[in-house]
């Protein structure tokens, strides 16, 4: 089965590909198909609403099965007015990777050097006009972690996942960069996404 992932983020595409290939699913990106330029207003109030907006827009344009994902960042103790939520890169002025690291580093410093945070993720798969699968469960959310003011010493900002360089596992006190297999095991929980596709294929969702 071939599915189009409604994103141009190569890092995200590569991680999903590794998880679903054993299920017999071939994931194509928007760059693999003739995709028209779309101006999608991601104006949902949570990750699931935004994922659905994107998936439906890409399905309408491509008329082939497509899925989209979205994430929200939630920080403990932060006023609602300043909560990133779905606007991880900023609501008005888009932050590139470097600007995002600088912003959240400064925010952590403001809050005493670290802050407890969590990503909530959502996925929506549109097979056709009548068959749409939506999911935003705990198994595709990240574990709580510390976002700190001091970036990891290696100075590397992972393309597509810039805030990983500020992310520290609560249990061990280690930067995720220093934990082998950190992306697969902790921050991006792709096993949960694979389980979603498996349930779709088995008809149990």
PDB file of C-alpha atoms in Angstrom:
ATOM      1  CA  UNK A   1       0.000   0.000   0.000  1.00  0.00           C
ATOM      2  CA  UNK A   2       1.227   3.468  -0.894  1.00  0.00           C
ATOM      3  CA  UNK A   3       0.412   6.494   1.223  1.00  0.00           C
ATOM      4  CA  UNK A   4       1.429  10.093   0.809  1.00  0.00           C
ATOM      5  CA  UNK A   5       2.679  11.897   3.895  1.00  0.00           C
ATOM      6  CA  UNK A   6       1.449  15.471   3.736  1.00  0.00           C
ATOM      7  CA  UNK A   7       4.719  17.140   4.680  1.00  0.00           C
ATOM      8  CA  UNK A   8       8.001  18.261   3.144  1.00  0.00           C
ATOM      9  CA  UNK A   9       9.941  17.715   6.385  1.00  0.00           C
ATOM     10  CA  UNK A  10      12.495  15.077   5.358  1.00  0.00           C
ATOM     11  CA  UNK A  11      13.371  14.160   8.940  1.00  0.00           C
ATOM     12  CA  UNK A  12       9.755  13.352   9.775  1.00  0.00           C
ATOM     13  CA  UNK A  13       9.302  11.388   6.549  1.00  0.00           C
ATOM     14  CA  UNK A  14      12.411   9.274   7.174  1.00  0.00           C
ATOM     15  CA  UNK A  15      11.337   8.337  10.705  1.00  0.00           C
ATOM     16  CA  UNK A  16       7.819   7.336   9.666  1.00  0.00           C
ATOM     17  CA  UNK A  17       9.163   5.348   6.720  1.00  0.00           C
ATOM     18  CA  UNK A  18      11.350   3.218   8.968  1.00  0.00           C
ATOM     19  CA  UNK A  19       8.423   2.356  11.205  1.00  0.00           C
ATOM     20  CA  UNK A  20       5.788   1.467   8.609  1.00  0.00           C
ATOM     21  CA  UNK A  21       7.855  -0.291   5.946  1.00  0.00           C
ATOM     22  CA  UNK A  22       7.657  -3.608   7.897  1.00  0.00           C
ATOM     23  CA  UNK A  23       3.871  -3.299   7.568  1.00  0.00           C
ATOM     24  CA  UNK A  24       4.127  -3.231   3.782  1.00  0.00           C
ATOM     25  CA  UNK A  25       3.393   0.493   3.558  1.00  0.00           C
ATOM     26  CA  UNK A  26       5.367   2.660   1.166  1.00  0.00           C
ATOM     27  CA  UNK A  27       5.404   6.285   2.259  1.00  0.00           C
ATOM     28  CA  UNK A  28       5.773   8.962  -0.382  1.00  0.00           C
ATOM     29  CA  UNK A  29       6.386  12.614   0.348  1.00  0.00           C
ATOM     30  CA  UNK A  30       4.817  15.610  -1.337  1.00  0.00           C
ATOM     31  CA  UNK A  31       8.038  15.961  -3.326  1.00  0.00           C
ATOM     32  CA  UNK A  32       7.455  12.517  -4.884  1.00  0.00           C
ATOM     33  CA  UNK A  33       4.165  13.517  -6.483  1.00  0.00           C
ATOM     34  CA  UNK A  34       2.857  16.395  -8.566  1.00  0.00           C
ATOM     35  CA  UNK A  35       1.473  18.446  -5.710  1.00  0.00           C
ATOM     36  CA  UNK A  36      -0.042  21.850  -6.400  1.00  0.00           C
ATOM     37  CA  UNK A  37       0.992  24.745  -4.214  1.00  0.00           C
ATOM     38  CA  UNK A  38      -1.544  24.988  -1.410  1.00  0.00           C
ATOM     39  CA  UNK A  39      -2.088  27.779   1.082  1.00  0.00           C
ATOM     40  CA  UNK A  40      -3.442  25.778   4.009  1.00  0.00           C
ATOM     41  CA  UNK A  41      -4.760  27.773   6.947  1.00  0.00           C
ATOM     42  CA  UNK A  42      -3.790  25.687   9.964  1.00  0.00           C
ATOM     43  CA  UNK A  43      -6.289  27.401  12.213  1.00  0.00           C
ATOM     44  CA  UNK A  44      -7.344  24.464  14.367  1.00  0.00           C
ATOM     45  CA  UNK A  45      -7.368  24.719  18.128  1.00  0.00           C
ATOM     46  CA  UNK A  46      -5.321  21.546  18.742  1.00  0.00           C
ATOM     47  CA  UNK A  47      -2.994  19.147  16.889  1.00  0.00           C
ATOM     48  CA  UNK A  48      -5.812  16.835  15.777  1.00  0.00           C
ATOM     49  CA  UNK A  49      -7.792  19.643  14.157  1.00  0.00           C
ATOM     50  CA  UNK A  50      -4.713  20.906  12.329  1.00  0.00           C
ATOM     51  CA  UNK A  51      -3.753  17.412  11.148  1.00  0.00           C
ATOM     52  CA  UNK A  52      -7.255  16.956   9.745  1.00  0.00           C
ATOM     53  CA  UNK A  53      -7.223  20.336   8.003  1.00  0.00           C
ATOM     54  CA  UNK A  54      -3.970  19.429   6.248  1.00  0.00           C
ATOM     55  CA  UNK A  55      -4.909  15.853   5.373  1.00  0.00           C
ATOM     56  CA  UNK A  56      -8.251  16.884   3.867  1.00  0.00           C
ATOM     57  CA  UNK A  57      -6.632  19.682   1.870  1.00  0.00           C
ATOM     58  CA  UNK A  58      -3.992  17.375   0.411  1.00  0.00           C
ATOM     59  CA  UNK A  59      -6.543  14.665  -0.322  1.00  0.00           C
ATOM     60  CA  UNK A  60      -8.756  17.152  -2.138  1.00  0.00           C
ATOM     61  CA  UNK A  61      -5.794  18.212  -4.260  1.00  0.00           C
ATOM     62  CA  UNK A  62      -4.342  14.749  -4.940  1.00  0.00           C
ATOM     63  CA  UNK A  63      -7.375  12.427  -4.761  1.00  0.00           C
ATOM     64  CA  UNK A  64      -5.237   9.649  -3.323  1.00  0.00           C
ATOM     65  CA  UNK A  65      -4.769   8.338   0.248  1.00  0.00           C
ATOM     66  CA  UNK A  66      -2.819  10.824   2.306  1.00  0.00           C
ATOM     67  CA  UNK A  67      -2.041  11.367   5.966  1.00  0.00           C
ATOM     68  CA  UNK A  68      -0.873  14.367   7.935  1.00  0.00           C
ATOM     69  CA  UNK A  69       0.477  14.819  11.438  1.00  0.00           C
ATOM     70  CA  UNK A  70       0.618  17.760  13.756  1.00  0.00           C
ATOM     71  CA  UNK A  71       2.140  18.479  17.143  1.00  0.00           C
ATOM     72  CA  UNK A  72       1.661  20.820  20.045  1.00  0.00           C
ATOM     73  CA  UNK A  73       4.154  21.770  22.737  1.00  0.00           C
ATOM     74  CA  UNK A  74       2.785  22.227  26.234  1.00  0.00           C
ATOM     75  CA  UNK A  75       4.847  23.643  29.088  1.00  0.00           C
ATOM     76  CA  UNK A  76       3.927  23.172  32.747  1.00  0.00           C
ATOM     77  CA  UNK A  77       3.228  26.339  34.699  1.00  0.00           C
ATOM     78  CA  UNK A  78       3.181  28.644  31.687  1.00  0.00           C
ATOM     79  CA  UNK A  79       0.269  31.050  31.349  1.00  0.00           C
ATOM     80  CA  UNK A  80      -2.257  30.059  28.675  1.00  0.00           C
ATOM     81  CA  UNK A  81      -1.520  33.272  26.790  1.00  0.00           C
ATOM     82  CA  UNK A  82       2.121  32.181  26.359  1.00  0.00           C
ATOM     83  CA  UNK A  83       1.550  28.449  25.898  1.00  0.00           C
ATOM     84  CA  UNK A  84       3.062  27.376  22.549  1.00  0.00           C
ATOM     85  CA  UNK A  85       0.490  24.657  21.850  1.00  0.00           C
ATOM     86  CA  UNK A  86       0.219  24.200  18.094  1.00  0.00           C
ATOM     87  CA  UNK A  87       2.190  27.401  17.468  1.00  0.00           C
ATOM     88  CA  UNK A  88       5.571  25.881  18.303  1.00  0.00           C
ATOM     89  CA  UNK A  89       7.273  28.095  15.718  1.00  0.00           C
ATOM     90  CA  UNK A  90       5.366  31.225  16.738  1.00  0.00           C
ATOM     91  CA  UNK A  91       1.911  32.491  15.951  1.00  0.00           C
ATOM     92  CA  UNK A  92       2.707  35.641  13.985  1.00  0.00           C
ATOM     93  CA  UNK A  93       6.364  35.546  12.954  1.00  0.00           C
ATOM     94  CA  UNK A  94       7.608  32.111  11.874  1.00  0.00           C
ATOM     95  CA  UNK A  95      10.747  31.009  13.711  1.00  0.00           C
ATOM     96  CA  UNK A  96      13.338  29.017  11.801  1.00  0.00           C
ATOM     97  CA  UNK A  97      15.368  26.367  13.635  1.00  0.00           C
ATOM     98  CA  UNK A  98      17.935  28.803  15.042  1.00  0.00           C
ATOM     99  CA  UNK A  99      15.328  31.307  16.182  1.00  0.00           C
ATOM    100  CA  UNK A 100      13.249  28.565  17.814  1.00  0.00           C
ATOM    101  CA  UNK A 101      16.236  27.325  19.821  1.00  0.00           C
ATOM    102  CA  UNK A 102      17.050  30.891  20.902  1.00  0.00           C
ATOM    103  CA  UNK A 103      13.449  31.621  21.908  1.00  0.00           C
ATOM    104  CA  UNK A 104      12.920  28.485  24.004  1.00  0.00           C
ATOM    105  CA  UNK A 105      16.387  28.743  25.536  1.00  0.00           C
ATOM    106  CA  UNK A 106      15.528  32.251  26.711  1.00  0.00           C
ATOM    107  CA  UNK A 107      12.121  31.115  27.963  1.00  0.00           C
ATOM    108  CA  UNK A 108      13.715  28.316  30.000  1.00  0.00           C
ATOM    109  CA  UNK A 109      16.201  30.809  31.439  1.00  0.00           C
ATOM    110  CA  UNK A 110      13.314  33.082  32.406  1.00  0.00           C
ATOM    111  CA  UNK A 111      11.671  30.173  34.225  1.00  0.00           C
ATOM    112  CA  UNK A 112      14.756  29.317  36.269  1.00  0.00           C
ATOM    113  CA  UNK A 113      16.882  27.410  33.774  1.00  0.00           C
ATOM    114  CA  UNK A 114      14.491  24.598  32.869  1.00  0.00           C
ATOM    115  CA  UNK A 115      10.824  23.835  32.349  1.00  0.00           C
ATOM    116  CA  UNK A 116       8.826  20.632  32.146  1.00  0.00           C
ATOM    117  CA  UNK A 117       7.320  20.167  28.715  1.00  0.00           C
ATOM    118  CA  UNK A 118       5.541  17.590  26.576  1.00  0.00           C
ATOM    119  CA  UNK A 119       4.612  17.124  22.937  1.00  0.00           C
ATOM    120  CA  UNK A 120       1.099  16.010  22.050  1.00  0.00           C
ATOM    121  CA  UNK A 121       0.864  14.529  18.564  1.00  0.00           C
ATOM    122  CA  UNK A 122      -1.982  13.730  16.220  1.00  0.00           C
ATOM    123  CA  UNK A 123      -2.422  11.899  12.924  1.00  0.00           C
ATOM    124  CA  UNK A 124      -5.249  11.903  10.381  1.00  0.00           C
ATOM    125  CA  UNK A 125      -5.395   9.475   7.452  1.00  0.00           C
ATOM    126  CA  UNK A 126      -7.805  10.186   4.597  1.00  0.00           C
ATOM    127  CA  UNK A 127      -8.425   7.145   2.394  1.00  0.00           C
ATOM    128  CA  UNK A 128     -11.380   8.665   0.546  1.00  0.00           C
ATOM    129  CA  UNK A 129     -14.212  11.120   1.149  1.00  0.00           C
ATOM    130  CA  UNK A 130     -16.008   8.732   3.500  1.00  0.00           C
ATOM    131  CA  UNK A 131     -13.123   6.898   5.176  1.00  0.00           C
ATOM    132  CA  UNK A 132     -11.112   9.078   7.526  1.00  0.00           C
ATOM    133  CA  UNK A 133      -9.094   7.871  10.504  1.00  0.00           C
ATOM    134  CA  UNK A 134      -8.175  10.281  13.326  1.00  0.00           C
ATOM    135  CA  UNK A 135      -5.993   9.678  16.360  1.00  0.00           C
ATOM    136  CA  UNK A 136      -4.362  11.668  19.170  1.00  0.00           C
ATOM    137  CA  UNK A 137      -3.600   9.093  21.860  1.00  0.00           C
ATOM    138  CA  UNK A 138      -1.107   8.853  24.687  1.00  0.00           C
ATOM    139  CA  UNK A 139       1.037   6.341  22.801  1.00  0.00           C
ATOM    140  CA  UNK A 140       1.944   8.981  20.213  1.00  0.00           C
ATOM    141  CA  UNK A 141       2.595  11.706  22.793  1.00  0.00           C
ATOM    142  CA  UNK A 142       6.086  12.268  24.137  1.00  0.00           C
ATOM    143  CA  UNK A 143       7.008  11.588  27.702  1.00  0.00           C
ATOM    144  CA  UNK A 144       7.357  14.699  29.902  1.00  0.00           C
ATOM    145  CA  UNK A 145      10.868  16.116  29.613  1.00  0.00           C
ATOM    146  CA  UNK A 146      12.906  19.113  30.671  1.00  0.00           C
ATOM    147  CA  UNK A 147      13.543  21.894  28.214  1.00  0.00           C
ATOM    148  CA  UNK A 148      16.633  23.718  29.427  1.00  0.00           C
ATOM    149  CA  UNK A 149      18.262  27.050  28.726  1.00  0.00           C
ATOM    150  CA  UNK A 150      21.661  25.679  27.726  1.00  0.00           C
ATOM    151  CA  UNK A 151      21.847  23.876  24.355  1.00  0.00           C
ATOM    152  CA  UNK A 152      23.726  20.591  24.161  1.00  0.00           C
ATOM    153  CA  UNK A 153      27.494  20.984  24.050  1.00  0.00           C
ATOM    154  CA  UNK A 154      27.840  19.535  20.541  1.00  0.00           C
ATOM    155  CA  UNK A 155      26.080  22.595  19.165  1.00  0.00           C
ATOM    156  CA  UNK A 156      24.150  20.525  16.624  1.00  0.00           C
ATOM    157  CA  UNK A 157      20.584  21.519  15.803  1.00  0.00           C
ATOM    158  CA  UNK A 158      18.797  18.522  14.266  1.00  0.00           C
ATOM    159  CA  UNK A 159      17.063  19.682  11.104  1.00  0.00           C
ATOM    160  CA  UNK A 160      13.325  19.301  11.554  1.00  0.00           C
ATOM    161  CA  UNK A 161      13.673  18.751  15.313  1.00  0.00           C
ATOM    162  CA  UNK A 162      15.556  21.848  16.527  1.00  0.00           C
ATOM    163  CA  UNK A 163      14.409  21.763  20.142  1.00  0.00           C
ATOM    164  CA  UNK A 164      15.954  18.336  20.746  1.00  0.00           C
ATOM    165  CA  UNK A 165      19.217  20.148  21.571  1.00  0.00           C
ATOM    166  CA  UNK A 166      17.486  21.722  24.595  1.00  0.00           C
ATOM    167  CA  UNK A 167      15.693  18.552  25.704  1.00  0.00           C
ATOM    168  CA  UNK A 168      16.739  16.590  28.784  1.00  0.00           C
ATOM    169  CA  UNK A 169      15.252  13.319  30.026  1.00  0.00           C
ATOM    170  CA  UNK A 170      13.824  13.792  33.515  1.00  0.00           C
ATOM    171  CA  UNK A 171      14.667  10.288  34.758  1.00  0.00           C
ATOM    172  CA  UNK A 172      18.356  10.273  33.849  1.00  0.00           C
ATOM    173  CA  UNK A 173      19.114  13.990  33.748  1.00  0.00           C
ATOM    174  CA  UNK A 174      20.805  13.427  30.370  1.00  0.00           C
ATOM    175  CA  UNK A 175      20.293  15.337  27.162  1.00  0.00           C
ATOM    176  CA  UNK A 176      18.406  13.118  24.740  1.00  0.00           C
ATOM    177  CA  UNK A 177      21.328  13.623  22.357  1.00  0.00           C
ATOM    178  CA  UNK A 178      23.409  11.564  24.818  1.00  0.00           C
ATOM    179  CA  UNK A 179      20.945   8.649  24.923  1.00  0.00           C
ATOM    180  CA  UNK A 180      21.417   6.048  22.204  1.00  0.00           C
ATOM    181  CA  UNK A 181      18.391   5.858  19.940  1.00  0.00           C
ATOM    182  CA  UNK A 182      16.798   8.835  21.677  1.00  0.00           C
ATOM    183  CA  UNK A 183      14.551   9.863  18.780  1.00  0.00           C
ATOM    184  CA  UNK A 184      12.929   6.463  18.330  1.00  0.00           C
ATOM    185  CA  UNK A 185      12.644   5.690  22.038  1.00  0.00           C
ATOM    186  CA  UNK A 186      11.517   8.938  23.564  1.00  0.00           C
ATOM    187  CA  UNK A 187      10.685  12.159  21.788  1.00  0.00           C
ATOM    188  CA  UNK A 188       8.903  10.990  18.674  1.00  0.00           C
ATOM    189  CA  UNK A 189       7.349   7.659  19.739  1.00  0.00           C
ATOM    190  CA  UNK A 190       7.013   6.311  16.228  1.00  0.00           C
ATOM    191  CA  UNK A 191       6.041   2.886  17.527  1.00  0.00           C
ATOM    192  CA  UNK A 192       2.704   4.462  18.402  1.00  0.00           C
ATOM    193  CA  UNK A 193       2.304   5.746  14.872  1.00  0.00           C
ATOM    194  CA  UNK A 194       3.143   2.302  13.479  1.00  0.00           C
ATOM    195  CA  UNK A 195       0.508   0.789  15.774  1.00  0.00           C
ATOM    196  CA  UNK A 196      -2.026   3.267  14.370  1.00  0.00           C
ATOM    197  CA  UNK A 197      -1.381   2.121  10.800  1.00  0.00           C
ATOM    198  CA  UNK A 198      -1.497  -1.514  11.874  1.00  0.00           C
ATOM    199  CA  UNK A 199      -4.935  -0.994  13.403  1.00  0.00           C
ATOM    200  CA  UNK A 200      -6.087   0.685  10.212  1.00  0.00           C
ATOM    201  CA  UNK A 201      -4.898  -2.265   8.120  1.00  0.00           C
ATOM    202  CA  UNK A 202      -6.511  -4.765  10.494  1.00  0.00           C
ATOM    203  CA  UNK A 203      -9.761  -2.824  10.590  1.00  0.00           C
ATOM    204  CA  UNK A 204      -9.654  -2.516  14.380  1.00  0.00           C
ATOM    205  CA  UNK A 205      -9.733   1.261  14.620  1.00  0.00           C
TER     206      UNK A 205
END
